[in-house]
Coordinates of C-alpha atoms in Angstrom, one line a residue:
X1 CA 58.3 157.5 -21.2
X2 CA 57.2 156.2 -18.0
X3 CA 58.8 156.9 -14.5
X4 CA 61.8 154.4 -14.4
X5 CA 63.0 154.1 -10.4
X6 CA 65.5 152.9 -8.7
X7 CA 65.3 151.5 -5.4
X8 CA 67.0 148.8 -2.9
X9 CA 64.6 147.1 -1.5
X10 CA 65.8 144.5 2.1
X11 CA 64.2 141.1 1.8
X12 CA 65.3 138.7 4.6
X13 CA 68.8 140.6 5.0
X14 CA 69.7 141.1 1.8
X15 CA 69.8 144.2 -0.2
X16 CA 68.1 143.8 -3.6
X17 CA 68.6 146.6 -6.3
X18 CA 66.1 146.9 -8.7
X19 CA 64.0 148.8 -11.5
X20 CA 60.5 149.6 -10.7
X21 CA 57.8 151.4 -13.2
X22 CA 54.2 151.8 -13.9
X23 CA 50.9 150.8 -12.3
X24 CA 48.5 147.7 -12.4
X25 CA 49.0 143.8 -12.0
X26 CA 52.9 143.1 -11.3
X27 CA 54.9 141.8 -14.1
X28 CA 58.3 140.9 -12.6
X29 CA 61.3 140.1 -15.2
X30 CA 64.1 138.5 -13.6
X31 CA 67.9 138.6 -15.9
X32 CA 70.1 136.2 -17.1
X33 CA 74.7 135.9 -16.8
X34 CA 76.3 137.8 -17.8
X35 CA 73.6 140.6 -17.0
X36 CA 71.7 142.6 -14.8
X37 CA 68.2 144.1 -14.9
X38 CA 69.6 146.8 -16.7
X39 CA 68.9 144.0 -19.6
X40 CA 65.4 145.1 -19.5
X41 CA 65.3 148.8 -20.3
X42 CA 63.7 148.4 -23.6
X43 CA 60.8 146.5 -22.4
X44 CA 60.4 148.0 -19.1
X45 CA 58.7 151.0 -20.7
X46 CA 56.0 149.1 -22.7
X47 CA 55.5 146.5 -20.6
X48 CA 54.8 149.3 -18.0
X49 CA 51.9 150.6 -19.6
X50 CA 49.5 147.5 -18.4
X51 CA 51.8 146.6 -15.2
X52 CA 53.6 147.3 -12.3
X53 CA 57.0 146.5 -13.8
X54 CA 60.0 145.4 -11.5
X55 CA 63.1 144.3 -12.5
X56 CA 65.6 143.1 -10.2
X57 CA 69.4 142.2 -10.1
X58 CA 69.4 138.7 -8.8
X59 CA 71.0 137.6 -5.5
X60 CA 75.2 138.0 -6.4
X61 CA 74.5 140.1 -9.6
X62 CA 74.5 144.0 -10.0
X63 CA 73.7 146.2 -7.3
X64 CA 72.2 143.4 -4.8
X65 CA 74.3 142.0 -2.4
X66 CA 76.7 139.0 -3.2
X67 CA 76.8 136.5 0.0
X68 CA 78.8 133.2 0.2
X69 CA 75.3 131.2 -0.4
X70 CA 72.2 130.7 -1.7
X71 CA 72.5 130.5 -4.8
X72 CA 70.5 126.9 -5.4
X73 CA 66.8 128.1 -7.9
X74 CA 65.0 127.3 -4.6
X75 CA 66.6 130.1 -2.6
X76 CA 66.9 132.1 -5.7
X77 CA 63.3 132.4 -5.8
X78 CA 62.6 132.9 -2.4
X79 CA 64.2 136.0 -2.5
X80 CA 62.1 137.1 -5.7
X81 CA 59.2 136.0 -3.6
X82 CA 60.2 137.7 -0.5
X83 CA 60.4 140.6 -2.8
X84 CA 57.2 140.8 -4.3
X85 CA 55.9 140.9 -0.6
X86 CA 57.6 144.1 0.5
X87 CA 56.4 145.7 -2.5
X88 CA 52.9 144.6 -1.5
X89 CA 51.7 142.3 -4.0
X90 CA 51.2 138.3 -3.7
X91 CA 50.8 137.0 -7.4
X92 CA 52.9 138.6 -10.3
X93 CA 53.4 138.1 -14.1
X94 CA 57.3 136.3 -15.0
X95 CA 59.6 136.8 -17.2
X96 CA 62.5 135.2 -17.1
X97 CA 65.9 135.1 -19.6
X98 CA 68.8 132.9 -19.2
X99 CA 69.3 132.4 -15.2
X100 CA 66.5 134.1 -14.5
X101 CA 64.3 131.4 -16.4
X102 CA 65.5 129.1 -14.4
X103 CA 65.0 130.9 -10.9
X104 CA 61.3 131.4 -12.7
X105 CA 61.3 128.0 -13.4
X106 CA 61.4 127.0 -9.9
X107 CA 59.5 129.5 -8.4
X108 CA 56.5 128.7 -10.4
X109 CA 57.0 124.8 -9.4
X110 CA 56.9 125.3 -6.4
X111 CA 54.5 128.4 -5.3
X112 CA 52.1 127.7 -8.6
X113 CA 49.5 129.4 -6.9
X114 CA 52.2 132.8 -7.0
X115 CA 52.6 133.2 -11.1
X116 CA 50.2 133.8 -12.8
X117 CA 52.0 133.6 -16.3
X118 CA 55.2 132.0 -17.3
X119 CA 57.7 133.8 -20.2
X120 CA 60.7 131.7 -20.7
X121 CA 63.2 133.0 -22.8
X122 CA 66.2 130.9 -24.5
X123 CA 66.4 128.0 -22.3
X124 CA 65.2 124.8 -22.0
X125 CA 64.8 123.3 -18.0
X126 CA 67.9 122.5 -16.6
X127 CA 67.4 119.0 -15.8
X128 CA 67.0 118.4 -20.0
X129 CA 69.9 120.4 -20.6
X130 CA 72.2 117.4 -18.6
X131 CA 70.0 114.5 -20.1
X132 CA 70.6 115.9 -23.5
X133 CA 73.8 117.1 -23.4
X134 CA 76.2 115.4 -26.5
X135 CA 79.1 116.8 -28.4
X136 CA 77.1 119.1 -30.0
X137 CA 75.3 120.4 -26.8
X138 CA 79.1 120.2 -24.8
X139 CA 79.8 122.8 -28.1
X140 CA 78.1 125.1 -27.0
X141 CA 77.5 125.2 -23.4
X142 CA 80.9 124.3 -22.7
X143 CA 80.7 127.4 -20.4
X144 CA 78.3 125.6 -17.9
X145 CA 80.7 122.4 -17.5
X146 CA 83.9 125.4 -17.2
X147 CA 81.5 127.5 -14.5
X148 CA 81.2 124.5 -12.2
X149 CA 84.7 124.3 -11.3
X150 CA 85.8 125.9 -7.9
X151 CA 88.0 128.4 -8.0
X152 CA 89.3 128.6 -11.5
X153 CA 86.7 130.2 -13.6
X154 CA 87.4 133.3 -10.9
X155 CA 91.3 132.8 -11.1
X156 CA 91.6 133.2 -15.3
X157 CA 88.3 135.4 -16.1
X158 CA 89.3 138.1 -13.1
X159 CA 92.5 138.2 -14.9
X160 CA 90.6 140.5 -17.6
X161 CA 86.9 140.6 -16.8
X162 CA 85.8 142.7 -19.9
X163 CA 87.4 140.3 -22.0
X164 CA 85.9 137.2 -20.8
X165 CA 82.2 138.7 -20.6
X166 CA 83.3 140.0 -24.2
X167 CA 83.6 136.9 -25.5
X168 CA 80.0 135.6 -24.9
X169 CA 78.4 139.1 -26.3
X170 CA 80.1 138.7 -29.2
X171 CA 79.6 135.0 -30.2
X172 CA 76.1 135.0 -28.6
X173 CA 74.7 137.8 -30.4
X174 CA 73.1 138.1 -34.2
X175 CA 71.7 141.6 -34.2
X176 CA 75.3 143.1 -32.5
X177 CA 74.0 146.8 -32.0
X178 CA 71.3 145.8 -29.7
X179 CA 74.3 145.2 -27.3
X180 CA 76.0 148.4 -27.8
X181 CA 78.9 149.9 -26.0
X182 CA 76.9 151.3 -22.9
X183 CA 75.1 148.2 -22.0
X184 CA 78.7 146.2 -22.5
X185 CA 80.3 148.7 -20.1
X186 CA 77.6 148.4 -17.2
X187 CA 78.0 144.9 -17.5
X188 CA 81.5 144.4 -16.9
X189 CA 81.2 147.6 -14.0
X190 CA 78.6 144.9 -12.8
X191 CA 81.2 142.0 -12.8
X192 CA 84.3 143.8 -11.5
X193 CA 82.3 144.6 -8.5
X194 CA 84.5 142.4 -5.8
X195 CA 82.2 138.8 -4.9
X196 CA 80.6 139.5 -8.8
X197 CA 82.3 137.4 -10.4
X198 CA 82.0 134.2 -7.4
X199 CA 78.9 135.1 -7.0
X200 CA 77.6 134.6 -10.8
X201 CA 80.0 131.6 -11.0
X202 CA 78.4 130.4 -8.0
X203 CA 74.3 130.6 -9.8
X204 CA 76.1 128.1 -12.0
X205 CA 77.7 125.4 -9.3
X206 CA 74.4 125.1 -7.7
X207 CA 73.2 123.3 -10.2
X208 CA 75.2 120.2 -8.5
X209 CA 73.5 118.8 -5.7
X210 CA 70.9 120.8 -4.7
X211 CA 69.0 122.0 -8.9
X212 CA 69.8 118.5 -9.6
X213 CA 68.0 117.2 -6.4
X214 CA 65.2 119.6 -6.6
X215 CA 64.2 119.3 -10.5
X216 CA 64.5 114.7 -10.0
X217 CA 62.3 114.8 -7.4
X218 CA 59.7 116.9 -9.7
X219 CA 59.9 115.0 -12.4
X220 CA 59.8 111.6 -10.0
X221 CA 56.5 113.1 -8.7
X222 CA 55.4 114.4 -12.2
X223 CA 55.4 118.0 -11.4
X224 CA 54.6 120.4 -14.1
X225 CA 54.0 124.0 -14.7
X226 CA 50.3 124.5 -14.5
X227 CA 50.2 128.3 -15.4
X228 CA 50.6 129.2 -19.0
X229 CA 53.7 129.2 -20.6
X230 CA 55.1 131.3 -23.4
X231 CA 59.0 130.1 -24.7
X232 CA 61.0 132.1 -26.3
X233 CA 64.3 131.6 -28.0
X234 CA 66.8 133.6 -30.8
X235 CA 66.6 131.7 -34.1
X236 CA 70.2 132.1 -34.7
X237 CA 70.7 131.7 -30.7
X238 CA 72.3 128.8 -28.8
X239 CA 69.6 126.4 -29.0
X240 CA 70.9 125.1 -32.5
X241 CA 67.9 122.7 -33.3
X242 CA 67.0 121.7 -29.9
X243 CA 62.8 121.4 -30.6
X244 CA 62.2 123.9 -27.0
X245 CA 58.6 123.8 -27.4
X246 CA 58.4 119.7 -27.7
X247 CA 60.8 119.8 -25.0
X248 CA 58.9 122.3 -22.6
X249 CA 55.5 120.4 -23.2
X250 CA 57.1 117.6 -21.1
X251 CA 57.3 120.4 -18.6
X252 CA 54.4 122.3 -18.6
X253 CA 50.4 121.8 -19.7
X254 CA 50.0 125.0 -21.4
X255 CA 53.1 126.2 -23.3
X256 CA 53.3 127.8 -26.6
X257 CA 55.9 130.0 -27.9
X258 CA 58.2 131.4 -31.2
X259 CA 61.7 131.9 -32.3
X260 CA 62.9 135.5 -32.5
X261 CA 64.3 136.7 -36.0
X262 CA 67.0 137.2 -36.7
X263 CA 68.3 137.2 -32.8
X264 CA 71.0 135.8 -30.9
X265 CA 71.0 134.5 -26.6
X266 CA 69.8 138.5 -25.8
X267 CA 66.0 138.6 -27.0
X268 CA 65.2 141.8 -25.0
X269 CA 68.0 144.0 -26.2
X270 CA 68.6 142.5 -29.8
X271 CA 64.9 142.7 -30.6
X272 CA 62.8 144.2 -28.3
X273 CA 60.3 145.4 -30.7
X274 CA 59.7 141.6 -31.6
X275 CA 59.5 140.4 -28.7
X276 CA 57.1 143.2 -27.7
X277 CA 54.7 141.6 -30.2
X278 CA 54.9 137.6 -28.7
X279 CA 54.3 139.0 -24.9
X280 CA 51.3 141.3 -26.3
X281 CA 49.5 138.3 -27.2
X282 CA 50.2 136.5 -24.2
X283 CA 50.2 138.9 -21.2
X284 CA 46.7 139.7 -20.8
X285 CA 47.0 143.7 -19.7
X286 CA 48.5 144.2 -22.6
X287 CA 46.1 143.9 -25.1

């Protein structure tokens, strides 16, 4: 096994935690809510044998710090970017799950030139998730439309953080073990952490003005992803029947991608191993 470090790294005043491995181009892999980079420890390994490898807690989440702001995609990203800098490189390799999709998302509109390769895992862009959202959707995201509200979702899920986080790992899972006790515990150590909790409730509520702003006026100008794109999603995951690839082609100019078998919402930890196989045809020093 490779040598897994951690280190904190400052970017712009703020403290960011993160995993760091292996030698090469730079893949970066960026987490998802309810999660840290800790999320990545399967793939981190592999993936380390044809990259430098850095995996980061997000602004607000694990180990980084958890200010009162910033938590729009736009800023999000900067903060990856300004990352990537202090380590020393200018382009990297992205993956992204969950959140961190959507911080990959934006970071590849709008610094193209910066990623090289795009991994999108169970999401579809934002901005569809609102024009398509219906009963069905409302179903099962109903947690977006509950994490936009101030105050609350902090008042009744800080009553008993490990069994609010609970909830979602056991309804958005297929393969259960790859979630196992250890990886539950660190995440709920990661969200009693005082501002976790705000802060990851807080990714959520800027998605009303400034996401919203941010992903109309791409679409007005007809912005796309121009690196290629790989999507990802768990065939038993929250996506239902959404078509992700039809809707990511309205998106992006290269995209191809797979469902996961037999997976839930949390691809790199129920089935690493598959996914393993999809990102070795795609990332290119891994072949």
């Amino acid at each position: 096994m490779p040598d897994i470090r951690e280190r904190t790294v400052l970017v712009d005043g703020l403290r960011m935690h993160c995993l760091h491995a292996g030698e090469g181009p730079l893949l970066v892999l960026l987490h998802g809510w309810p999660q840290t980079g800790y999320c990545w420890r399967h793939l981190i390994g592999p993936l380390s044998a044809g990259y430098t490898v850095v995996a980061p807690d997000l602004r607000g989440y694990g180990r980084t710090d958890k200010p009162s702001g910033g938590f729009d995609k736009r800023a999000m990203a900067e903060d990856v970017r300004g990352l990537v800098r202090a380590l020393g490189f200018q382009t990297a390799a992205v993956i992204g799950h969950d959140r961190g999709a959507r911080v990959a998302h934006r970071w590849g509109l709008d610094r193209p030139e910066e990623v090289e390769r795009l991994v999108v895992m169970d999401v579809i862009p934002t901005r569809e998730m609102w024009r398509r959202m219906d009963m069905e959707l409302a179903r099962r995201y109903w947690h977006w439309l509950f994490h936009l509200q101030p105050d609350l979702p902090e008042l009744l899920a800080g009553a008993d953080p490990a069994a609010y986080l609970g909830y979602f790992f056991e309804r958005w899972t297929h393969n259960r073990a790859g979630l196992d006790e250890r990886a539950v515990a660190e995440y709920v150590r990661a969200f009693s952490a005082p501002g976790a909790l705000r802060a990851g409730f807080d990714d959520y509520r800027a998605s009303f003005p400034l996401d919203a702003e941010h992903d109309d006026a791409d679409a007005a100008a007809g912005r796309r992803l121009t690196m290629p794109v790989l999507v990802l999603w768990g065939a038993s995951g929250l996506f239902g029947q959404m078509p992700a690839l039809e809707i990511w082609r309205d998106y992006a100019r290269d995209v191809r991608g797979a469902a996961i078998a037999d997976c839930g919402h949390f691809l790199a930890e129920e089935q690493p191993e598959r996914v393993l196989v999809e990102l070795g045809g795609f990332l290119p020093h891994l072949s």
